[in-house]
Short mmCIF file of C-alpha atoms in Angstrom, two decimals:
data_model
loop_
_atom_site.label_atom_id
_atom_site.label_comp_id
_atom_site.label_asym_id
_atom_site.label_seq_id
_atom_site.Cartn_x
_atom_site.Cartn_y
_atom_site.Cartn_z
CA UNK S 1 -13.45 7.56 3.40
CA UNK S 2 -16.11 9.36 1.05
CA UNK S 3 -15.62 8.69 -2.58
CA UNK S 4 -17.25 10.93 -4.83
CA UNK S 5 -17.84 10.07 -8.90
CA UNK S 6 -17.30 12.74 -11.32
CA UNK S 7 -18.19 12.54 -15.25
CA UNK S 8 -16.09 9.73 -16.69
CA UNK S 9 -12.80 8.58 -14.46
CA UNK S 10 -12.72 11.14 -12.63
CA UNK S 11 -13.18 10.38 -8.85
CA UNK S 12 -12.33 12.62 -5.07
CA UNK S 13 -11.47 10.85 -1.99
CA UNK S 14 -12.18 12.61 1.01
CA UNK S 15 -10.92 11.51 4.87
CA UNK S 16 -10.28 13.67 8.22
CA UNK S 17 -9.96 16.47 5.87
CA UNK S 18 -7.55 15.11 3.59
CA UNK S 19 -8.64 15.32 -0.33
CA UNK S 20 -7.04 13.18 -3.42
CA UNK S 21 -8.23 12.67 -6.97
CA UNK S 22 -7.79 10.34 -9.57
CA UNK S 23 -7.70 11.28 -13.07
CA UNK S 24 -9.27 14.74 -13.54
CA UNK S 25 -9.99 14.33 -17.04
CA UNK S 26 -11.26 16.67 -19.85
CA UNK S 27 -14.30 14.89 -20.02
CA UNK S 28 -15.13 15.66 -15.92
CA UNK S 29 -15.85 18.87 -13.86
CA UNK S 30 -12.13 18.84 -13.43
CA UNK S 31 -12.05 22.05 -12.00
CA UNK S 32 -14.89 21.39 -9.16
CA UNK S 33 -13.23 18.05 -8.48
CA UNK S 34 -9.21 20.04 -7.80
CA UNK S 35 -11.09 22.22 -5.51
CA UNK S 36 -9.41 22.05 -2.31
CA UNK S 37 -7.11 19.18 -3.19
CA UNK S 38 -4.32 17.72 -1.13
CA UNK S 39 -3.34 15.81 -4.14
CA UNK S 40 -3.60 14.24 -7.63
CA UNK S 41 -3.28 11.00 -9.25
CA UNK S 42 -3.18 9.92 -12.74
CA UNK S 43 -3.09 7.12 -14.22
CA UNK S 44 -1.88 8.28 -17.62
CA UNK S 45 -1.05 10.88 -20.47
CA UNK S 46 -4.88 10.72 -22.48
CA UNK S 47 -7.01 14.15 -22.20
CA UNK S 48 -10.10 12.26 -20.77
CA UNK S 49 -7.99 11.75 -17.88
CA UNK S 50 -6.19 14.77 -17.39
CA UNK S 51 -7.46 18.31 -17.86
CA UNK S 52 -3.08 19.66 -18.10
CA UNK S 53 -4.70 23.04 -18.00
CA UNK S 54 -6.62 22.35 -15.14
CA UNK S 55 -4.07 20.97 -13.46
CA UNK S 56 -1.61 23.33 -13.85
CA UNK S 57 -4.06 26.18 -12.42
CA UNK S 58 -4.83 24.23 -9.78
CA UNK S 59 -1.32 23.94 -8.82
CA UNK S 60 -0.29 27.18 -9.15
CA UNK S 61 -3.36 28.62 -6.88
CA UNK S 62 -3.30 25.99 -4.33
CA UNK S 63 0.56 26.14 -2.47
CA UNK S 64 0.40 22.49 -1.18
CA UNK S 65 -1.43 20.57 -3.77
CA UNK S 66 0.83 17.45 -5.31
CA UNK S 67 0.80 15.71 -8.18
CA UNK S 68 1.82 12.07 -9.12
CA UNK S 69 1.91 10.89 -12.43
CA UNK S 70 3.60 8.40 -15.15
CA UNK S 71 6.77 10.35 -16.15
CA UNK S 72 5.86 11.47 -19.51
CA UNK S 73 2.32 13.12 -17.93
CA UNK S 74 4.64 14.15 -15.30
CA UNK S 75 7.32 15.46 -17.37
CA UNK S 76 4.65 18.05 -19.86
CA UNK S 77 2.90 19.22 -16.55
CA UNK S 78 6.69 20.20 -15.87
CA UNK S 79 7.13 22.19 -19.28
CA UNK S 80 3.78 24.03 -18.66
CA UNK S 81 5.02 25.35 -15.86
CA UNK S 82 7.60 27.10 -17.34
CA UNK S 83 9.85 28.98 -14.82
CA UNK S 84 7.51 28.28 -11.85
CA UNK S 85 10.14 25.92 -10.28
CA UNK S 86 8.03 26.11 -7.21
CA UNK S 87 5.05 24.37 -9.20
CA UNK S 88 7.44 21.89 -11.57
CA UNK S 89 8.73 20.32 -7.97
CA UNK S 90 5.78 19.30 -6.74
CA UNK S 91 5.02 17.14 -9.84
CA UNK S 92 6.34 13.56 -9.05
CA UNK S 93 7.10 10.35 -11.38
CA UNK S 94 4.67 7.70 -10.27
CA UNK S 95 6.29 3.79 -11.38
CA UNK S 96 4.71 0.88 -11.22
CA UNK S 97 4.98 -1.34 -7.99
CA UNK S 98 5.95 1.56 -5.99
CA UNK S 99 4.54 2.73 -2.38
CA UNK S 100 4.30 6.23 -1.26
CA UNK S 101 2.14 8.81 0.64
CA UNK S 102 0.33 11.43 -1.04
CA UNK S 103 -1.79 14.01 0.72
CA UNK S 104 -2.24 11.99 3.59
CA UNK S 105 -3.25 8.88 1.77
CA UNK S 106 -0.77 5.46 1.49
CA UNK S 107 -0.59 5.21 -2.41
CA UNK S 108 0.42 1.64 -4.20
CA UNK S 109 0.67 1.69 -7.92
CA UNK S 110 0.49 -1.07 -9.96
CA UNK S 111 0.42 -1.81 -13.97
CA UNK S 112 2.85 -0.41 -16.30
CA UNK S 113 0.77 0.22 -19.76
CA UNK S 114 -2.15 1.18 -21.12
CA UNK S 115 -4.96 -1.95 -22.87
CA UNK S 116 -4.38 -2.58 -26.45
CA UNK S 117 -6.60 -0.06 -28.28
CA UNK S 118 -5.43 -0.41 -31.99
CA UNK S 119 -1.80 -2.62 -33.51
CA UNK S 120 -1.64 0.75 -35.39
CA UNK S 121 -2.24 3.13 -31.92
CA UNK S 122 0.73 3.57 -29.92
CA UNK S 123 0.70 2.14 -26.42
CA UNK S 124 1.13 4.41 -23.87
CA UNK S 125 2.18 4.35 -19.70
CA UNK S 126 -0.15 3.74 -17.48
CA UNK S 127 -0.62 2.81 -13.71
CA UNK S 128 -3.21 2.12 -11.47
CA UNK S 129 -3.53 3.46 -7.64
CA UNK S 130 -4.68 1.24 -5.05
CA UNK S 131 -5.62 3.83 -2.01
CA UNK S 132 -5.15 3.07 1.54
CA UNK S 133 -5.27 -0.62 0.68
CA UNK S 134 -9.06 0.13 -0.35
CA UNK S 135 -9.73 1.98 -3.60
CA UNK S 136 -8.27 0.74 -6.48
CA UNK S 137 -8.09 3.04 -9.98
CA UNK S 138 -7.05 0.95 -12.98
CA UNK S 139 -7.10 3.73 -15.12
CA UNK S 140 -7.37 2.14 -18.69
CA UNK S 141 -6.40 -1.20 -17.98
CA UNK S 142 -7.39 -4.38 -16.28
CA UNK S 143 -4.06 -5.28 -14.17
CA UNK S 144 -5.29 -7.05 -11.23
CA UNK S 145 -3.48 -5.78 -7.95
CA UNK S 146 -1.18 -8.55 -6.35
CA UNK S 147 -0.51 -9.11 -3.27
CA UNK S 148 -3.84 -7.29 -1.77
CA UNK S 149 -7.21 -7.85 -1.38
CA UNK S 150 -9.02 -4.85 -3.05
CA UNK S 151 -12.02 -3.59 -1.10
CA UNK S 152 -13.39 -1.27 -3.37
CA UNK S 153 -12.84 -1.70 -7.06
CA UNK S 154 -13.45 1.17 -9.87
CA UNK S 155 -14.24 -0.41 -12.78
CA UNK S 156 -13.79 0.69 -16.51
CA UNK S 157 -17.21 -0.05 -17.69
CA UNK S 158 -16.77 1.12 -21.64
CA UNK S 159 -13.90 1.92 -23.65
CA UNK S 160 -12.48 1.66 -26.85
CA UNK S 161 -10.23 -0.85 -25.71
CA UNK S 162 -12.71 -2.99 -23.93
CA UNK S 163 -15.46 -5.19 -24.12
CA UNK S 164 -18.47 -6.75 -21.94
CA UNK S 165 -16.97 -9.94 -21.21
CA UNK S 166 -13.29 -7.99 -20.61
CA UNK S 167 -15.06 -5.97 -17.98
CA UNK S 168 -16.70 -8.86 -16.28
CA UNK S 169 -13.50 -11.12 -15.64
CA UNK S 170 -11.49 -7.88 -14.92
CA UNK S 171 -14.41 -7.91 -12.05
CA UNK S 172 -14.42 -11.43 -11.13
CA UNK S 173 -10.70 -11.64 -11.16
CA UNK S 174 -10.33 -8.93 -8.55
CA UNK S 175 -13.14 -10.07 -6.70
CA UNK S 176 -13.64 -6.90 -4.41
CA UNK S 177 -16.56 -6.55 -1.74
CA UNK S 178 -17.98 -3.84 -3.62
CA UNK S 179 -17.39 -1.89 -7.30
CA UNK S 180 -18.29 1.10 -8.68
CA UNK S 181 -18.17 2.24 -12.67
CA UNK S 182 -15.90 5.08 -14.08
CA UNK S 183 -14.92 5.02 -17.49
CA UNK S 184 -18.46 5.61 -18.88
CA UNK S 185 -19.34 8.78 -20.29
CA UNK S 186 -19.52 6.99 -24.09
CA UNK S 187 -22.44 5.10 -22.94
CA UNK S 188 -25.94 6.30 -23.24
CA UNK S 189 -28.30 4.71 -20.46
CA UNK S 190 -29.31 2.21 -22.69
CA UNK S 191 -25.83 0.93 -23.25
CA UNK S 192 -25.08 1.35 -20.10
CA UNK S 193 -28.05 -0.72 -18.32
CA UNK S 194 -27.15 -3.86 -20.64
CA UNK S 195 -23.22 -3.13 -19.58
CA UNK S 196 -23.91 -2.47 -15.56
CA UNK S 197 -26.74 -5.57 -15.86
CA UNK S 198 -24.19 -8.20 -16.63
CA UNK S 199 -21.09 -7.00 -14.35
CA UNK S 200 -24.12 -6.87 -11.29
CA UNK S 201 -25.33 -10.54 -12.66
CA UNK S 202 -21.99 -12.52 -12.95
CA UNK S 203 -20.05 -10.28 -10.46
CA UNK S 204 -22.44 -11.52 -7.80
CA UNK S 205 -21.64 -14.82 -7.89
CA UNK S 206 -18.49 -13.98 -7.20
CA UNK S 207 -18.96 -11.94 -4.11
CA UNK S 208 -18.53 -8.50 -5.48
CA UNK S 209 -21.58 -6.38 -5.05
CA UNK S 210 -21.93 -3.76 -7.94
CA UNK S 211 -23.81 -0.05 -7.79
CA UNK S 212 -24.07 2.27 -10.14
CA UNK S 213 -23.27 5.79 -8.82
CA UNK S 214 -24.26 8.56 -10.85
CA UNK S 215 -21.57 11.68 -11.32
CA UNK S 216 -22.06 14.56 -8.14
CA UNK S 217 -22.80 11.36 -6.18
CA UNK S 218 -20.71 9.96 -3.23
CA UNK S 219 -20.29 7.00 -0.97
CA UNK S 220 -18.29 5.78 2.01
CA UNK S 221 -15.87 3.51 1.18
#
């Protein structure tokens, strides 16, 4: 499988010509990322993780793309379709601790809510995707899949609702093989070489091997 890294969370699975992506934010080439897509996952409602417009024009120009997401995301992706009933039904409710297939990909979700960002910010759905019992997408939270050994873990490097040592047990905890960031366009390179340093560092010693994979750049997974 070839996983690609856009700007931010935003990330493209690619395998015997089968496409998904994750979270095709506002803050990513959204557009170049839907190209061609099988089908879409997100992990919840917040604009740097879906581009709605986007989306929507994606869905309406491409006849077989599918979209899962938490039912409110799912539900206003459903109201900008307006009388397109042929676009509205192929936006599905993803749930927590659910199993399904989506483009050709074996989907397990996992979570329930977004992290604590604020007492005074409402907390919203959210749910991660572990794909093909390989790639797992937290989306903004650290829930650590159960059940599973994660291969390849997608880590939330920076956020509001994070900090260093958050990130490093979220990576320790899941212990995958190998991780890769998302969640990062906040940091400058300076922030982000004492952030990456540490989850490489402490992650090691754990058995988790860390790279930092710049957006337009892909690996097999």
């Amino acid at each position: 499988m070839k996983l690609t890294k856009y700007t931010h969370a935003c990330v493209r699975l690619q395998k015997e010509g089968h496409v998904l992506v994750i979270d095709p934010g506002t803050f990513s080439e959204s557009k170049e990322a839907l190209a061609g897509a099988h089908a879409v996952l997100v992990t919840h409602e917040h604009n740097d993780h879906i581009d709605r417009p986007a989306v929507i024009a994606a869905l309406r120009e491409n006849t077989t793309l599918e979209v899962h997401a938490p039912a409110g995301v799912a539900a206003s992706l459903r109201e900008d379709a307006g009388s397109d009933e042929a676009v509205a039904a192929r936006v599905h409710t993803a749930e927590p601790g659910t199993e399904f297939d989506a483009g050709g990909f074996n989907v397990r979700t996992y979570g329930g809510q977004h992290a604590l960002i604020h007492a005074q910010i409402p907390v919203v759905a959210n749910v991660g995707y572990l794909v093909d019992s390989n790639v797992f997408h937290p989306g903004d939270s650290f829930v650590v899949p159960d059940g599973i050994q994660v291969k390849t873990l997608l880590v939330p490097i920076h956020a509001p609702w994070s900090k260093v040592s958050e990130v490093v047990d979220f990576v320790v905890s899941v212990r995958a093989p190998r991780a890769f960031p998302v969640h990062d366009r906040l940091l400058n390179e300076l922030g982000r070489g004492a952030v990456e340093a540490h989850v490489a560092r402490i992650g090691s010693r754990y058995g988790t091997s860390y790279e930092s994979i710049a957006p337009g750049g892909s690996v097999d997974v």
